[in-house]
């Protein structure tokens, strides 16, 4: 007998999952181990015969072969049926559940636990995989399970997988009218009375902008359906969190306490709150049952612990962009438009000479002025004066209310009359809706094994880094907090942490980027340097480099026993502007949002805050993951997506970085991003900017650096092929393409490097680059090599390659003896010979190959010591004698020492 066990007081998710399992395990029977929720009980009163349900008392324990448990991992939620786990005849015990992070005391042989809104979803996915159809009755109860446990996809734990499962169940014939009837069946007369009593006795507390309520209901016996009262209380009173306690007697001296929790407050977790007392559930909804306890003491304990987890509300200080770009009232409309274009702003704050806010001018205001021909008029005639402002402590709900009430798109933030920041409608919308773009906790097989909110200076992040690196980041964050700043880990390190395999894997990241953001504090251009100097005092073995032009400092360790060769780059949050395409950017101090926006791709534009939520605060809170551009979603989808449309026009090296990341991680370049790449390349902007400007670093030094990264990586071949497919090799030279000839040359190059440079004395990535450049017409090679600022040796080799190759081919075609070939080829270095071989006919290539493998290794049969013993006096003639001996040896004139001595006596008699 194969059994499927539903937990006591079964809900629709447990029943729906069990019904789905009966189709996956034909012949199995469902056992309700102890009652059901009132709606489930009423549903089964009509539909029981449609499902293979049996009573617990009708089970013969000796005939049980397997037990599958759904929607729980605790024995005590299975009543007396839990005794069956200990039977020797039970061979398999399987658990299906969607409550992550719970300890189980069931001796399971298999577990299937996944982060979805309902356990039933797991069954639907397996039914789809096995192409098993359902009856309408089966589809209906399973759809009820998902609807009820996800709040019809409105609860936080609901996932896209639940929505897809519901869609499939509808295709299978799930009855919407039945679902509507039992999803919200209303309250029985007894529950209605208890609801009235609860409303009369509900106690409230307002904390950090949230309303918390609690109530204790005393009854004479167990009352099923109290969870419905909890939901009704939340809905009717619009509270943010509720603890509903129900106490009833078990015996004369002992009572039972049930506590049901509901929370809509972000970052609170009722499951974690209830677990130490033996309860559990979801972060938003959980319950626990206790016997023989002081109900009021337990309720007070839970309230106190819950209140401690309530986050401080977000304020303007957390949302605002700072510093604020300002202009004077006398600024012309044309100049204001130029500033908006440069910084990508949709509005500018207008201040007087003392920094007092006078008004705001929007892009729409400027467009109207330009339309009417007032380009030289001052902005004071078009700005909006007497605007509403807020303080750094204004909360997010207050900000939202102001924007909605007065239809305001941006609110200046004033601190003691000084403009310290600005909050825009976009900032508010992003904060309100960013949770929908965040990842839920992933399955055990997922590449993202952690909750994103767990990152930061927390136990999770600590476990992912080496102790030495963890200590360094802790020191850096503490130094930033002392100065009232925020410190962020940004870019590739964040990406690599998210991509790391398994939560237990320790990483030693070799290249770390840190960004200081002082919001309205004095985190000016020197903040990054100041922090770097403070860290160097703690680590005097590190070398400090300061790059004033880019407002950055770097700490470098070289072969350190603990930190190895670590590079830590520390910068003040900054924004940048490209004066022309392919130029070096001009940078200015800005906010962390602007700093992330200036980066290349979404997967590199995420940040982990390393400081506490309030700089200078005493408590260290888990840092949030800043992901303004959907980087997490793109990591999950394995896509490379650029941040803005002009990114590749401003900096063509981003094309090469995008290709490098795509090939390295096995990602695809997102379709719109690929269109932007092709547009930038085909627009001719790179040719024009190179002709108009003497310095184009993105087509020179920075392009060479990206080529080095690609050509020295193990994935260089597919990377080159993708660059060619995109037409991006034109950035090196407009005529460069990966045709069959160059592909053949690159294959031959690898063969030569393996055969002739086993000690790797040559720079292999540079040889690959020289091979690419050598494929360009000879008249352009030197120019391209100089443009990429290659070494003088490489430039000279590429410049003379065509002439040397022609001479070598002409000579080799006429030479007959090996000595002639050797005398010719030994005049060239190995790199030149390899390049000539790659580009020459097969016959010439064979001669060069034979020279490098055989003839170059031939030595004269006699050496200088032999000559001395034979009576030849040392002197300049030794060189000539040895050369002639080598020639004779190569040409087969002499083959041993005797013949060599005879040769000497004939040609060099004493």
Coordinates of N, CA, C and O in Angstrom, one line a residue, residues 4-21 30 32 40 70-72 77 98 118-120 123 141 145 149:
X4 N -0.4 8.7 0.8 CA -0.1 10.1 0.7 C -0.7 10.7 1.9 O -1.9 10.7 2.1
X5 N 0.1 11.4 2.7 CA -0.4 12.0 4.0 C -0.5 13.5 3.9 O 0.5 14.2 3.5
X6 N -1.7 14.0 4.2 CA -1.9 15.4 4.4 C -1.8 15.8 5.8 O -2.1 15.0 6.7
X7 N -1.2 16.9 6.1 CA -1.1 17.3 7.5 C -2.4 17.5 8.2 O -3.5 17.7 7.6
X8 N -2.4 17.5 9.5 CA -3.6 17.8 10.3 C -4.2 19.1 9.9 O -3.5 20.1 9.6
X9 N -5.5 19.2 10.0 CA -6.2 20.4 9.6 C -5.8 20.8 8.2 O -5.3 21.8 7.9
X10 N -6.0 19.8 7.3 CA -5.6 19.9 5.9 C -6.2 21.2 5.2 O -7.4 21.5 5.4
X11 N -5.3 21.9 4.5 CA -5.8 23.0 3.6 C -5.9 22.5 2.2 O -5.6 21.4 1.8
X12 N -6.3 23.5 1.3 CA -6.5 23.1 -0.1 C -5.2 22.8 -0.8 O -5.1 21.9 -1.7
X13 N -4.1 23.4 -0.3 CA -2.8 23.1 -1.0 C -2.4 21.7 -0.7 O -1.9 20.9 -1.5
X14 N -2.5 21.2 0.6 CA -2.2 19.8 0.9 C -3.1 18.9 0.2 O -2.6 17.9 -0.4
X15 N -4.4 19.2 0.1 CA -5.3 18.3 -0.6 C -5.0 18.3 -2.1 O -4.9 17.2 -2.8
X16 N -4.8 19.5 -2.7 CA -4.5 19.5 -4.1 C -3.2 18.8 -4.5 O -3.1 18.1 -5.5
X17 N -2.1 19.0 -3.7 CA -0.9 18.3 -3.9 C -1.1 16.8 -3.8 O -0.5 16.0 -4.7
X18 N -1.8 16.4 -2.9 CA -2.1 14.9 -2.7 C -2.8 14.3 -3.9 O -2.5 13.3 -4.4
X19 N -3.8 15.1 -4.4 CA -4.6 14.6 -5.5 C -3.7 14.5 -6.8 O -3.7 13.6 -7.5
X20 N -2.8 15.5 -7.0 CA -1.9 15.4 -8.1 C -1.0 14.3 -8.0 O -0.6 13.6 -9.0
X21 N -0.5 13.9 -6.8 CA 0.4 12.8 -6.6 C -0.3 11.5 -6.9 O 0.4 10.5 -7.3
X30 N -4.9 8.6 -0.4 CA -4.8 9.8 0.4 C -5.4 9.6 1.8 O -6.5 9.2 1.9
X32 N -6.2 11.8 5.2 CA -6.3 13.1 6.0 C -5.9 12.7 7.4 O -6.7 12.0 8.1
X40 N -12.3 23.2 3.2 CA -11.9 21.9 2.7 C -12.9 20.9 3.1 O -13.3 20.0 2.3
X70 N 2.9 15.6 2.1 CA 2.8 16.8 1.3 C 2.6 18.0 2.2 O 1.9 17.9 3.2
X71 N 3.2 19.1 1.9 CA 3.0 20.4 2.5 C 3.4 20.5 4.0 O 3.0 21.4 4.7
X72 N 4.3 19.6 4.5 CA 4.9 19.7 5.8 C 6.1 18.9 5.9 O 6.3 18.0 5.1
X77 N 2.8 17.4 12.9 CA 1.7 17.9 12.1 C 1.0 16.7 11.4 O 0.1 17.0 10.5
X98 N 7.0 23.2 0.1 CA 7.5 24.5 -0.4 C 7.9 25.5 0.7 O 8.0 26.7 0.5
X118 N 3.0 27.4 -3.7 CA 2.2 26.3 -3.3 C 2.8 24.9 -3.6 O 3.4 24.8 -4.7
X119 N 2.7 24.0 -2.8 CA 3.2 22.6 -3.0 C 2.6 22.0 -4.3 O 3.2 21.3 -5.0
X120 N 1.3 22.3 -4.5 CA 0.6 21.8 -5.6 C 1.3 22.1 -6.9 O 1.3 21.4 -7.9
X123 N 3.6 19.5 -8.2 CA 2.9 18.3 -8.8 C 2.5 18.7 -10.2 O 2.6 17.8 -11.1
X141 N -9.5 21.0 -7.7 CA -9.0 21.0 -6.3 C -7.5 21.4 -6.3 O -7.1 22.1 -5.4
X145 N -5.8 24.8 -4.5 CA -4.6 24.7 -3.6 C -3.7 25.9 -3.9 O -3.1 26.5 -3.0
X149 N -3.2 29.2 -1.4 CA -1.9 29.4 -0.7 C -1.1 30.6 -1.3 O -0.1 31.0 -0.7

